[in-house]
Amino acid sequence: IRAAILIQKWYRFTMARLEMRRRYSLSIFQSIEYADEQDQLQVCNLPFFLYKHLCYPQDFSQIFTSPSAPQVVDEDLCLKEFEKKIDVPDSYYGPRLSFPLTVEDANALLHAFRNEQLLHARYVLQLLSETRRVLKEMPNITHLSTSYSKEITVCAASLNAPFFFFLQNGLPSEQNRYVFNGDFVDRGKNSMEILIILFAFLLIYPNDLHLNRGNHEDYIMNLRYGFTKEVSKKYKDHWKQILCLLRDVFSWLPLATIIDSKVLILHGGISDTTDLDFLNALERNKVRDHIHVRIILFSFKNFAILDILWSDPRSQNGCTPNKCRGGGCYFGPDVTAKLFERYNLKMLIRSHEFKPEGYEISHDGKVITIFSASNYYEEGSNRGAYIKLNPELIPRFVQYQVSKFTRRQNLRERVGTIESSALKSLREKIYAHKSELTSAFAQYDVNGTGRISVNDWAAAMESVLQLDLPWRMLRSQLAQMNPDGEVDFMSCFYDLKMGQPIKEAQPALAETLCRYRKDLEIIFNIIDKDHSGLISLEEFSQTWRLFTSHLGIDVQDDSIDKLVLSIDYNKDGHIDFNEFLEAFHVVHRLEKKTT
Amino acid sequence: LVAEIEKKITEAFEVFDRESNKTVDVREIGCIVRSLGCFPNEAEVQELLAQIEVEEQEGFIHLKNFLPVMTKVLLDKRFRPIPEDVILHAFEALDENKCGYITKEDLVKHLTEK
C-alpha cells in the first residue's frame, strides 16, 4: 500500500503541475485580450473632429452610385434596387435566394457553407435589408413564454460550427426555440457565414429564433477584431455597402430576452442603475458603437446600453466601473438580488466572458455565464456549452469540444500546445514594450551588471505590462537565470525580432509601431476610403503625428518622414500600408515550421 | 527570503483565484501546494487544510490564512520530492506480472484496501 500511495503522490504532483500550466496559459490569453480591448480606448481619445471625420464619412446614399439617389429607407424598394444594380453571373453556383425565404433557402445556405462557398453579395445585401426590416418591428426586450416549447436553447452564438449545431439540435420550431446571446462575429474566419445563417433563420422562423445584441455587434470592435477584414476580403466589390448596412442592422438588434417573465437573457450584465422599463423605452438603434456612445451621444441614458453589453459579474457586493474592459461595470450579488426582487426574476443568463468549461454559475445560482465557442484561444483550450431550458425553467447544460486534433493529443500534449501558444503571444507583447522594459530593468540594476533579482524582474514586468500574471512561474520560459539566482533581464528579448529589418527605423520607433500595429491598422483602413490599400504620404504622416501626440509618445518628427519615404518603394507618393504594417509583425527566430 | 517565498505563494494562489478576491476553492489547495514544488500525499494535504480552514468561509480558503502555513512549509522544506529510484521501486512492487505498467484499477484497488 505504501507503494501505491507513493505513486498517487507523484501522479497528483504531475497533474497539479499540468493544471497550473493550463491555468496560467489561459490567464495569459485572457489578460492580453482584455488589455487589447482596453487599448482601444486610445482610439477613443483621439480628438473629436478626427474621430468624426474618420468614422462617419459615409452615409447610405453611397450605396447607389448615382449622386441623386435618395436616402433609402423603404426596404421593399431596397430589395428591388439591389436586384437591378447588382448582377449575379451565370457562373455563380452558390445559393440563389428568393424572398420571402423558405426552408429550401436555409438548406441551400447550410449546404453551401459546409462546402465553403460564398453567398453572392446581392443576396447578402438583400438578406441584410430584409433583416433590418424585421428587426425594426421588434421591441428592445423580447418576451417569450415556454408554454408551447419543449425546450428553449440559449447559446452565446459564437459557435464553431452552426451548420452542425442545427443539424444536431434541430431546426427552429415552436417546440424548439433558440435564443442567440450576442457576439456573432469577430470569432474565427466564418463570422459572415454565421451571420447569414442566423439572419436567414430569423427571417424564416421569426417567432422561434431570437437574437440579442452583443458588444461585438459594433463597427469599431469589428475593425479591431477582424470581422471588417473578413468581409473586405470575401466581398471585394461590395464590402463597404455590406458593412454600412450591417452597422444599421446591428443597431436594430434587440437588447434582451425575457422568458416567462422570470429568466432574463442578455449579453453582458447589469448595473445598479439598470431599469428594464427604461431600457424597453429607449431608441436602441441610436447606439451605433460603443465609442459613438461615449464621445458623441455622451448621455447617461445611453450608457445603460453599455452596461447591458459589457458588464461582468463579480462575487463582491457593489457595482464598480469595469476597468478591465473599459465599459460597463462589475456587478455583485447584491445588485443581482435587487434587480430580481424588483422585477420578480429568477435567473440571469449572460455570456461575454470566456469560461474553460463553457459555462459557469455564480451569485448563488442566480447568474449563469454561457460561452459557446470551444477552442477559443487555441486548439484544446476550452469547451463550449449551451443551455436547454425546460418549461420549469430548469437549465440543462450541454458541453462540447469541436476538434480534429484533440482526441489524438493526450492531456499533456494539449496543455503543451496551449502553453506555447500563450507564451508566444506574451513574448510578442514583451517585444513590443522593449524600451520601457529595458529602462524599468535598468532602474533595479544599480551596478549595471545586466542582472537583477527575480523579485525585481517580476515587479518590472508587471509595472510595464500590467497583465497581472504569475511572473515568477513564467520566468523560466521567458528569461534566463544564472546560478546565483539572478535574472539576466535582456535575455527576454533574445530570439525575437521583427519580420523585416527596416534600416531606417530607430529601435524605439519600430517598437512603437509594433505595439500599436492593430490600432494603426484600424485607422489606416478608415482613411483609405476606396480600399485600395494605399494612402498618401501626407495622410500617413498627419495621422501618425496625431496618434503619437495623443498617446504622449515622444517620436522625433523627421524619423517618421525618413521611414515613410523608405517605404514608398515606387516613389509615387503613396504607401501600401498593409505591407508597411506587416513589417512590424514580431517574428520568433527559433519558431519551428508549422506542419 | 521570507518575502520572496510569500510572493511566490501569492502568485501561485492567485492563478487559482477565479474572481480575484483572494480566496480559492478548498479543493484547489492540493493543486496549489504541489505546483509550488511540494510532494504531499492526500493525508498530508488534509492535515495542512486542518491547520488552515476557517469556519465562516465554508469551502473557501483565504490567502491570509493560507500564506503563513504555506510559508512555514516551504521554509521547513516539508514534503520533499521522492527520488526517481524510489518511485521506480514502488512501481515494480505493484507490477506483479512484470509487464512494465500498472492499471488504474490496480492502483485504486491498492489504495482502497485495508
XYZ file of C-alpha atoms in Angstrom:
709
model
C 0.000 0.000 0.000
C 2.885 2.306 0.640
C 3.942 1.900 -2.932
C 0.501 2.839 -4.120
C 0.498 5.961 -2.025
C 3.856 6.977 -3.398
C 2.607 6.603 -6.919
C -0.516 8.520 -6.117
C 1.573 11.319 -4.653
C 3.685 11.550 -7.750
C 0.710 11.379 -10.058
C -1.114 14.139 -8.224
C 2.014 16.217 -8.368
C 2.263 15.836 -12.107
C -1.409 16.584 -12.619
C -1.153 19.658 -10.411
C 1.735 20.983 -12.450
C -0.194 20.431 -15.654
C -3.213 22.162 -14.220
C -1.120 25.131 -13.160
C 0.385 25.431 -16.619
C -3.044 25.218 -18.198
C -4.443 27.882 -15.912
C -1.718 30.386 -16.373
C -1.773 29.873 -20.113
C -5.465 30.678 -20.230
C -4.763 33.559 -17.894
C -2.202 34.911 -20.350
C -4.634 34.731 -23.250
C -7.353 36.418 -21.306
C -5.168 39.180 -19.891
C -3.827 40.028 -23.315
C -7.279 40.020 -24.854
C -8.691 42.325 -22.215
C -5.632 44.563 -22.390
C -6.192 44.856 -26.122
C -9.808 45.780 -25.523
C -8.620 48.481 -23.177
C -6.065 49.747 -25.663
C -8.962 50.507 -27.910
C -9.660 53.450 -25.696
C -6.678 55.072 -27.380
C -8.777 55.352 -30.496
C -11.461 56.735 -28.273
C -9.250 59.543 -27.065
C -8.497 60.924 -30.487
C -9.653 64.476 -30.951
C -13.324 64.706 -31.592
C -13.083 66.123 -35.075
C -10.632 63.464 -36.181
C -12.888 60.802 -34.832
C -15.914 62.161 -36.547
C -14.041 62.578 -39.799
C -12.639 59.112 -39.646
C -15.610 57.162 -38.502
C -18.614 58.640 -40.127
C -17.661 59.782 -43.591
C -20.242 57.727 -45.397
C -23.943 57.615 -45.330
C -26.452 55.471 -47.054
C -26.568 57.465 -50.240
C -23.267 55.885 -51.098
C -24.887 52.539 -51.580
C -26.102 53.601 -55.008
C -23.649 55.187 -57.310
C -25.860 57.889 -58.741
C -25.392 61.087 -56.754
C -29.043 61.957 -56.829
C -30.170 58.675 -55.257
C -32.401 59.351 -52.258
C -31.630 58.017 -48.815
C -33.121 54.602 -48.956
C -35.438 53.899 -46.082
C -38.072 51.788 -47.744
C -36.866 48.215 -47.619
C -39.103 46.915 -50.362
C -37.500 49.370 -52.665
C -34.173 48.155 -51.396
C -34.711 44.564 -52.454
C -35.601 45.561 -55.980
C -32.823 48.097 -56.211
C -30.228 45.513 -55.286
C -31.616 43.189 -57.885
C -31.395 45.848 -60.540
C -27.991 47.181 -59.657
C -26.095 44.048 -58.776
C -25.747 41.373 -61.340
C -25.329 37.735 -60.434
C -23.372 35.998 -63.155
C -24.384 32.616 -64.545
C -21.074 31.244 -63.400
C -22.165 31.626 -59.790
C -23.089 28.239 -58.385
C -23.869 29.304 -54.868
C -27.325 29.606 -53.360
C -29.716 31.915 -55.131
C -32.093 33.283 -52.570
C -35.602 34.391 -53.268
C -37.574 36.461 -50.821
C -39.500 35.680 -48.710
C -37.052 32.981 -47.658
C -38.081 29.398 -47.180
C -36.607 26.281 -45.634
C -35.155 25.356 -49.021
C -33.139 28.551 -48.977
C -31.922 27.735 -45.474
C -30.820 24.267 -46.502
C -29.141 25.638 -49.587
C -27.189 28.031 -47.399
C -26.160 25.363 -44.900
C -25.079 23.134 -47.717
C -23.152 25.884 -49.451
C -21.282 26.938 -46.338
C -20.343 23.418 -45.473
C -18.711 23.351 -48.880
C -17.021 26.651 -48.202
C -18.898 28.601 -50.824
C -19.683 32.262 -50.511
C -23.092 33.787 -50.768
C -23.208 36.359 -53.538
C -23.106 39.998 -52.453
C -26.522 40.809 -53.908
C -28.186 38.170 -51.749
C -26.202 39.285 -48.728
C -27.425 42.830 -49.176
C -30.970 41.713 -49.750
C -30.805 39.489 -46.706
C -29.473 42.292 -44.538
C -32.077 44.696 -45.788
C -34.880 42.255 -45.008
C -33.357 41.504 -41.623
C -33.331 45.161 -40.802
C -36.975 45.448 -41.739
C -37.912 42.579 -39.443
C -35.733 43.731 -36.552
C -37.168 47.229 -36.645
C -40.537 45.812 -35.663
C -39.164 44.171 -32.573
C -39.145 45.742 -29.138
C -35.928 46.286 -27.225
C -36.778 43.427 -24.921
C -38.429 40.335 -26.355
C -40.798 38.367 -24.163
C -41.111 34.639 -24.663
C -43.156 32.007 -22.966
C -42.397 28.338 -22.649
C -45.977 27.234 -22.995
C -45.587 25.646 -26.407
C -41.953 24.728 -26.411
C -40.405 21.590 -25.183
C -37.187 23.394 -24.545
C -35.596 26.693 -25.347
C -31.934 26.601 -26.294
C -29.753 29.511 -25.280
C -26.321 29.934 -26.812
C -23.676 32.533 -26.951
C -23.746 32.381 -30.712
C -20.036 32.298 -31.255
C -20.425 28.780 -32.458
C -17.647 26.977 -34.178
C -19.959 25.193 -36.499
C -23.512 26.446 -36.584
C -24.168 24.205 -39.522
C -23.617 21.107 -37.443
C -25.267 22.684 -34.468
C -28.604 22.993 -36.184
C -28.278 19.507 -37.556
C -27.658 18.133 -34.133
C -30.065 20.227 -32.129
C -32.797 20.581 -34.727
C -34.129 23.424 -36.812
C -36.001 26.166 -35.008
C -39.684 25.489 -34.429
C -42.387 26.253 -31.937
C -41.267 23.325 -29.810
C -37.582 24.049 -30.266
C -36.833 27.710 -29.883
C -33.495 29.419 -29.882
C -32.037 32.491 -28.273
C -28.629 33.603 -29.504
C -26.976 35.801 -26.983
C -24.732 38.139 -28.943
C -21.154 38.159 -30.288
C -21.999 36.547 -33.601
C -18.914 37.974 -35.262
C -15.215 38.541 -34.668
C -14.793 34.902 -33.751
C -12.954 32.874 -36.308
C -12.904 33.176 -40.061
C -16.533 32.416 -40.789
C -18.316 35.198 -38.973
C -20.029 36.284 -42.178
C -21.466 32.848 -42.772
C -22.647 32.575 -39.183
C -24.442 35.892 -39.535
C -26.018 34.867 -42.790
C -27.343 31.653 -41.300
C -28.658 33.367 -38.192
C -30.355 36.133 -40.150
C -31.783 33.739 -42.707
C -33.262 31.604 -39.959
C -34.551 34.722 -38.282
C -36.470 35.578 -41.417
C -37.812 32.083 -41.900
C -38.678 31.441 -38.256
C -39.300 34.886 -36.775
C -41.061 33.552 -33.709
C -38.711 30.727 -32.973
C -35.297 32.280 -33.282
C -34.269 35.313 -31.273
C -31.124 37.368 -31.269
C -29.676 39.613 -28.586
C -27.068 42.192 -29.374
C -23.547 41.603 -28.078
C -20.646 44.011 -27.651
C -19.103 42.726 -30.850
C -22.095 43.796 -32.908
C -20.283 47.078 -33.125
C -18.469 48.706 -36.019
C -15.395 49.704 -34.068
C -14.987 46.297 -32.490
C -15.237 44.734 -35.913
C -12.433 46.905 -37.220
C -10.201 45.743 -34.452
C -11.118 42.119 -34.117
C -11.084 41.039 -37.699
C -14.643 40.964 -38.939
C -14.209 44.017 -41.129
C -11.173 42.434 -42.694
C -13.018 39.201 -43.277
C -15.824 40.971 -45.102
C -13.489 43.119 -47.174
C -11.596 40.050 -48.296
C -14.642 37.985 -49.138
C -16.570 40.728 -50.874
C -14.041 42.820 -52.704
C -16.565 44.904 -54.588
C -19.360 45.313 -52.113
C -17.836 45.116 -48.684
C -18.458 48.731 -47.876
C -22.133 48.576 -48.663
C -22.416 45.381 -46.711
C -20.691 46.845 -43.661
C -22.715 50.016 -43.857
C -25.958 48.115 -43.917
C -24.703 45.755 -41.266
C -23.947 48.633 -38.957
C -27.563 49.592 -39.153
C -28.739 46.015 -38.683
C -26.597 45.654 -35.576
C -28.072 48.767 -34.057
C -31.542 47.290 -34.504
C -30.756 44.052 -32.708
C -32.851 43.670 -29.563
C -31.100 44.149 -26.272
C -32.539 41.357 -24.174
C -34.974 38.488 -23.982
C -37.140 37.510 -21.025
C -38.660 34.061 -20.706
C -41.869 33.589 -18.727
C -41.127 36.918 -17.049
C -38.632 35.047 -14.925
C -35.446 34.438 -16.889
C -33.554 37.437 -18.225
C -31.139 36.807 -21.057
C -28.705 39.436 -22.229
C -25.142 39.579 -23.415
C -23.046 41.305 -20.750
C -24.724 42.041 -17.454
C -26.484 44.620 -15.372
C -25.665 47.562 -13.158
C -27.211 49.104 -10.107
C -28.971 51.596 -12.337
C -30.454 49.087 -14.756
C -34.111 49.784 -15.285
C -35.897 47.378 -17.580
C -38.764 49.698 -18.330
C -36.354 52.426 -19.271
C -34.405 50.017 -21.438
C -37.543 48.952 -23.182
C -38.450 52.516 -23.994
C -35.230 53.960 -25.348
C -34.282 54.182 -29.004
C -31.838 51.351 -29.257
C -30.823 51.970 -32.816
C -29.236 55.262 -31.852
C -26.382 53.331 -30.264
C -24.176 52.596 -33.222
C -20.979 51.549 -31.489
C -19.507 51.930 -28.046
C -17.221 54.802 -28.902
C -20.067 56.667 -30.510
C -21.910 56.388 -27.228
C -19.020 57.661 -25.207
C -17.970 60.534 -27.394
C -20.892 61.666 -29.456
C -24.004 60.695 -27.612
C -22.405 61.238 -24.268
C -25.575 60.960 -22.315
C -26.064 58.750 -19.324
C -29.159 57.111 -20.595
C -27.228 55.586 -23.422
C -24.670 54.255 -21.025
C -27.436 51.952 -19.904
C -26.933 50.009 -23.104
C -23.198 49.831 -22.479
C -23.936 48.256 -19.110
C -26.083 45.584 -20.733
C -23.467 44.714 -23.311
C -20.247 44.990 -21.323
C -20.723 44.248 -17.632
C -19.302 41.264 -15.776
C -20.469 39.629 -12.535
C -18.169 39.509 -9.510
C -18.552 37.867 -6.145
C -18.002 41.049 -4.165
C -21.018 43.158 -3.448
C -21.473 46.504 -5.077
C -21.227 47.960 -8.547
C -17.902 49.339 -9.751
C -16.741 50.509 -13.180
C -15.308 47.699 -15.254
C -11.675 48.693 -15.524
C -10.692 45.584 -17.377
C -12.991 46.222 -20.309
C -13.232 49.967 -20.274
C -17.030 49.785 -20.430
C -19.934 48.579 -18.310
C -19.356 47.600 -14.705
C -18.642 44.792 -12.291
C -21.844 43.858 -10.527
C -22.088 41.930 -7.265
C -24.687 39.523 -5.861
C -26.479 42.357 -4.127
C -27.090 44.149 -7.425
C -28.476 40.956 -8.908
C -30.669 40.329 -5.893
C -32.117 43.808 -6.029
C -32.918 43.601 -9.705
C -34.513 40.204 -9.249
C -36.648 41.466 -6.429
C -37.752 44.497 -8.360
C -38.823 42.571 -11.436
C -39.620 39.233 -9.850
C -36.912 37.402 -11.777
C -35.447 34.001 -11.109
C -32.358 33.765 -13.285
C -29.976 35.811 -15.413
C -28.288 34.157 -18.362
C -25.433 36.061 -19.927
C -22.290 35.472 -21.987
C -19.433 37.866 -22.694
C -16.821 36.033 -20.634
C -14.613 33.127 -21.556
C -15.149 30.067 -19.343
C -12.923 26.984 -19.641
C -15.828 24.616 -19.113
C -18.172 26.525 -21.403
C -20.338 27.760 -18.574
C -20.228 28.968 -15.005
C -22.813 29.565 -12.307
C -22.402 32.474 -9.926
C -24.259 34.685 -7.486
C -25.655 31.754 -5.637
C -27.162 30.109 -8.685
C -28.826 33.266 -9.949
C -26.389 34.147 -12.722
C -25.258 31.759 -15.440
C -22.490 32.593 -17.872
C -22.584 30.679 -21.102
C -19.700 30.610 -23.581
C -20.280 28.630 -26.709
C -17.010 28.804 -28.644
C -14.811 25.835 -27.851
C -11.078 26.041 -28.523
C -11.441 29.779 -28.391
C -7.808 30.654 -27.826
C -6.162 27.571 -29.163
C -6.857 24.007 -30.094
C -7.923 22.274 -26.907
C -8.058 25.382 -24.741
C -11.630 25.072 -23.570
C -15.010 23.541 -24.047
C -18.078 25.333 -25.296
C -21.538 24.961 -23.856
C -25.141 25.931 -24.371
C -28.235 25.743 -22.199
C -31.505 23.979 -22.748
C -34.296 25.425 -20.635
C -37.329 23.283 -19.996
C -40.794 24.658 -19.203
C -39.997 24.539 -15.484
C -37.119 26.872 -16.307
C -34.519 24.441 -15.062
C -31.358 24.685 -17.164
C -29.556 21.729 -18.614
C -26.024 22.283 -19.845
C -24.628 20.695 -22.962
C -20.869 20.847 -23.239
C -18.796 20.061 -26.261
C -15.437 20.491 -27.850
C -15.025 20.644 -31.585
C -11.717 19.417 -32.774
C -9.837 17.438 -35.325
C -6.791 17.007 -33.168
C -7.908 16.946 -29.582
C -8.501 13.229 -29.487
C -5.123 12.424 -30.876
C -3.358 14.515 -28.301
C -3.253 13.469 -24.702
C -3.688 15.931 -21.863
C -0.025 16.745 -21.543
C 0.292 17.476 -25.255
C -2.805 19.612 -25.239
C -1.574 21.692 -22.338
C 1.753 21.982 -24.118
C 0.056 23.346 -27.219
C -1.983 25.871 -25.296
C 1.008 26.909 -23.264
C 3.320 27.530 -26.192
C 0.643 29.479 -28.000
C 0.006 31.639 -24.945
C 3.708 32.207 -24.380
C 4.142 33.215 -27.979
C 1.526 35.946 -27.603
C 3.133 37.040 -24.394
C 6.583 37.246 -25.944
C 5.207 39.454 -28.688
C 3.862 41.805 -26.074
C 7.213 41.793 -24.333
C 8.992 42.658 -27.532
C 6.568 45.442 -28.270
C 7.460 47.050 -24.954
C 11.173 46.537 -25.192
C 12.320 50.087 -24.433
C 10.034 50.545 -21.479
C 11.017 47.206 -20.042
C 14.688 47.860 -20.570
C 14.530 51.125 -18.677
C 12.437 49.557 -15.913
C 15.044 46.812 -15.536
C 17.846 49.337 -15.554
C 16.309 51.091 -12.587
C 16.740 47.966 -10.498
C 20.162 47.197 -11.896
C 22.087 49.755 -9.884
C 25.524 48.400 -10.686
C 24.878 47.868 -14.352
C 25.601 44.140 -14.218
C 22.799 43.152 -16.551
C 21.268 41.008 -13.821
C 18.593 41.639 -11.238
C 16.783 39.564 -8.650
C 13.732 37.547 -9.550
C 11.588 39.795 -7.409
C 12.768 42.927 -9.143
C 12.353 41.333 -12.532
C 8.781 40.330 -11.717
C 7.997 43.790 -10.377
C 9.369 45.438 -13.504
C 7.423 43.147 -15.828
C 4.178 43.832 -14.034
C 4.675 47.576 -13.818
C 5.209 47.887 -17.560
C 2.875 45.265 -18.972
C 0.162 45.384 -16.315
C -1.205 41.998 -17.162
C -1.436 40.663 -13.618
C 0.298 37.375 -14.448
C 2.268 34.957 -12.249
C 5.670 36.209 -13.418
C 7.737 34.009 -11.136
C 6.082 30.934 -12.520
C 6.606 32.102 -16.052
C 10.148 33.268 -15.568
C 11.788 30.044 -16.651
C 10.025 30.329 -20.003
C 10.764 33.977 -20.534
C 14.236 34.785 -19.264
C 17.472 33.103 -18.331
C 18.775 32.874 -14.819
C 22.374 32.459 -13.727
C 23.486 30.006 -11.000
C 23.332 32.780 -8.370
C 19.614 33.056 -8.811
C 19.680 36.330 -10.668
C 17.840 37.058 -13.882
C 19.703 38.117 -16.977
C 16.986 40.521 -17.955
C 17.961 41.230 -21.540
C 17.545 37.549 -22.302
C 13.792 38.167 -22.559
C 14.396 39.699 -25.920
C 16.626 37.072 -27.448
C 15.083 35.086 -30.230
C 12.586 37.801 -31.026
C 12.912 40.079 -33.966
C 10.817 41.979 -36.418
C 9.512 40.454 -39.594
C 11.617 42.577 -41.864
C 14.522 44.601 -40.669
C 13.907 48.206 -41.631
C 17.174 50.017 -41.693
C 15.841 53.497 -41.397
C 13.758 52.751 -38.338
C 15.174 53.598 -34.970
C 14.521 50.881 -32.414
C 12.153 52.986 -30.347
C 10.080 53.942 -33.356
C 9.970 50.389 -34.603
C 8.812 49.227 -31.241
C 6.033 51.768 -31.075
C 4.831 50.744 -34.487
C 4.909 47.177 -33.332
C 2.848 47.828 -30.270
C 0.197 49.885 -31.939
C 0.101 47.922 -35.135
C -3.511 46.919 -34.683
C -4.728 50.385 -33.810
C -2.922 51.870 -36.756
C -4.408 49.250 -38.982
C -7.864 50.339 -37.924
C -7.159 53.978 -38.511
C -5.480 53.472 -41.868
C -8.339 51.331 -43.023
C -10.750 54.079 -42.145
C -8.719 56.694 -44.006
C -8.366 54.521 -47.056
C -11.809 55.253 -48.404
C -11.557 53.363 -51.632
C -9.907 50.388 -50.027
C -7.005 50.397 -52.386
C -4.567 49.593 -49.622
C -2.793 52.830 -50.355
C -2.763 56.109 -48.567
C -0.810 59.221 -49.383
C 2.384 60.088 -47.570
C 0.743 63.218 -46.283
C -2.198 61.323 -44.811
C 0.125 58.837 -43.243
C 2.371 61.414 -41.612
C -0.503 63.505 -40.398
C -2.294 60.568 -38.863
C 0.852 59.262 -37.290
C 1.630 62.593 -35.711
C -1.841 62.994 -34.263
C -1.813 59.483 -32.991
C 1.526 59.710 -31.229
C 0.859 63.112 -29.766
C -2.306 61.781 -28.252
C -0.556 58.826 -26.778
C 2.089 61.149 -25.450
C 4.814 59.292 -27.281
C 7.923 61.210 -27.947
C 8.955 60.487 -31.502
C 11.233 62.727 -33.474
C 9.471 64.373 -36.360
C 11.974 63.622 -39.041
C 12.384 59.973 -38.155
C 8.897 59.110 -39.288
C 9.362 61.041 -42.520
C 12.528 59.123 -43.295
C 10.791 55.891 -42.523
C 7.818 56.692 -44.686
C 9.963 57.694 -47.629
C 11.835 54.446 -47.412
C 8.574 52.539 -47.614
C 7.345 54.332 -50.680
C 9.181 51.969 -52.968
C 7.967 53.245 -56.267
C 8.135 56.850 -55.171
C 4.668 57.749 -56.313
C 3.623 59.476 -53.129
C 1.571 56.577 -51.808
C 2.359 53.747 -49.470
C 0.868 50.358 -49.205
C 0.117 50.446 -45.527
C -0.654 46.770 -45.222
C 2.831 45.926 -46.377
C 4.165 48.555 -44.091
C 2.403 47.262 -41.024
C 3.205 43.702 -41.881
C 6.840 44.599 -41.454
C 6.241 45.287 -37.786
C 4.909 41.885 -37.049
C 7.034 40.196 -34.420
C 8.727 37.030 -35.531
C 10.157 34.338 -33.332
C 13.558 33.435 -34.604
C 13.524 29.896 -33.383
C 9.980 29.221 -34.468
C 9.546 25.691 -35.726
C 7.897 25.432 -39.077
C 4.220 24.577 -38.653
C 3.494 21.274 -40.305
C 13.958 35.283 1.792
C 10.620 35.106 3.561
C 9.293 37.957 1.435
C 10.295 36.141 -1.719
C 8.638 32.953 -0.608
C 5.486 34.826 0.259
C 5.414 36.433 -3.175
C 5.837 33.061 -4.814
C 2.991 31.593 -2.791
C 0.748 34.558 -3.512
C 1.388 34.205 -7.237
C 0.506 30.539 -7.274
C -2.566 31.240 -5.164
C -3.762 33.967 -7.499
C -3.664 31.719 -10.539
C -6.420 29.715 -8.896
C -8.214 32.736 -7.517
C -11.024 32.869 -10.061
C -12.603 36.101 -9.001
C -9.521 37.965 -7.836
C -10.863 38.285 -4.312
C -8.056 36.437 -2.512
C -9.988 33.215 -1.983
C -9.759 29.830 -3.628
C -11.928 26.778 -3.502
C -10.687 24.436 -0.771
C -10.366 21.628 -3.325
C -7.680 23.528 -5.192
C -5.303 23.742 -2.227
C -3.703 20.408 -3.046
C -3.001 21.629 -6.560
C -1.507 24.890 -5.348
C 0.732 23.234 -2.772
C 2.025 20.823 -5.389
C 2.618 23.446 -8.017
C 4.892 25.157 -5.503
C 7.103 22.095 -5.706
C 5.877 20.042 -2.763
C 5.025 16.348 -2.749
C 2.432 15.753 -0.060
C 0.230 12.701 -0.113
C -3.514 13.054 0.347
C -3.410 12.611 4.101
C -0.788 15.313 4.403
C -2.885 17.699 2.320
C -5.812 17.129 4.662
C -3.600 17.793 7.677
C -2.497 21.013 6.115
C -6.063 22.025 5.447
C -6.957 21.334 9.056
C -4.414 23.916 10.061
C -5.892 26.483 7.741
C -9.615 26.190 7.355
C -11.692 28.865 8.958
C -15.301 28.143 9.886
C -17.140 31.065 8.349
C -15.866 30.719 4.804
C -17.367 27.353 4.007
C -15.424 25.695 1.268
C -13.142 28.653 0.658
C -9.669 29.403 1.874
C -8.496 32.967 2.200
C -4.978 33.948 1.242
C -4.296 35.468 4.637
C -4.875 32.106 6.306
C -3.023 30.136 3.690
C 0.065 32.285 3.489
C 1.615 31.744 6.955
C 1.020 27.994 6.897
C 2.433 27.556 3.412
C 5.393 29.816 4.131
C 6.354 27.580 7.016
C 6.009 24.501 4.809
C 8.416 25.949 2.288
C 10.856 27.243 4.903
C 10.898 23.866 6.632
C 11.254 22.193 3.245
C 8.483 19.760 4.068
C 7.053 17.298 1.562
C 10.209 16.897 -0.427
C 10.048 15.143 -3.804
C 10.683 11.433 -3.990
C 13.838 10.318 -5.732
C 13.358 8.548 -9.056
C 14.651 5.165 -7.966
C 12.184 5.037 -5.067
C 9.288 5.670 -7.443
C 10.620 3.010 -9.738
C 10.734 0.544 -6.855
C 7.167 1.438 -5.979
C 6.025 0.650 -9.494
C 7.932 -2.602 -9.538
C 6.444 -3.622 -6.209
C 2.923 -3.292 -7.580
C 3.636 -4.637 -11.014
C 3.147 -8.307 -10.132
C 3.147 -9.566 -13.685
C 6.281 -7.644 -14.597
C 4.613 -6.124 -17.650
C 6.094 -2.647 -17.208
C 2.887 -0.853 -16.269
C 0.076 -0.913 -13.752
C -3.540 -0.218 -14.500
C -5.701 2.444 -12.920
C -7.912 -0.267 -11.435
C -4.944 -1.909 -9.743
C -3.892 1.354 -8.214
C -7.379 2.107 -6.983
C -7.614 -1.364 -5.500
C -4.391 -0.932 -3.572
C -5.365 2.470 -2.327
C -8.736 1.396 -1.068
C -7.670 -1.797 0.648
C -7.500 -2.049 4.430
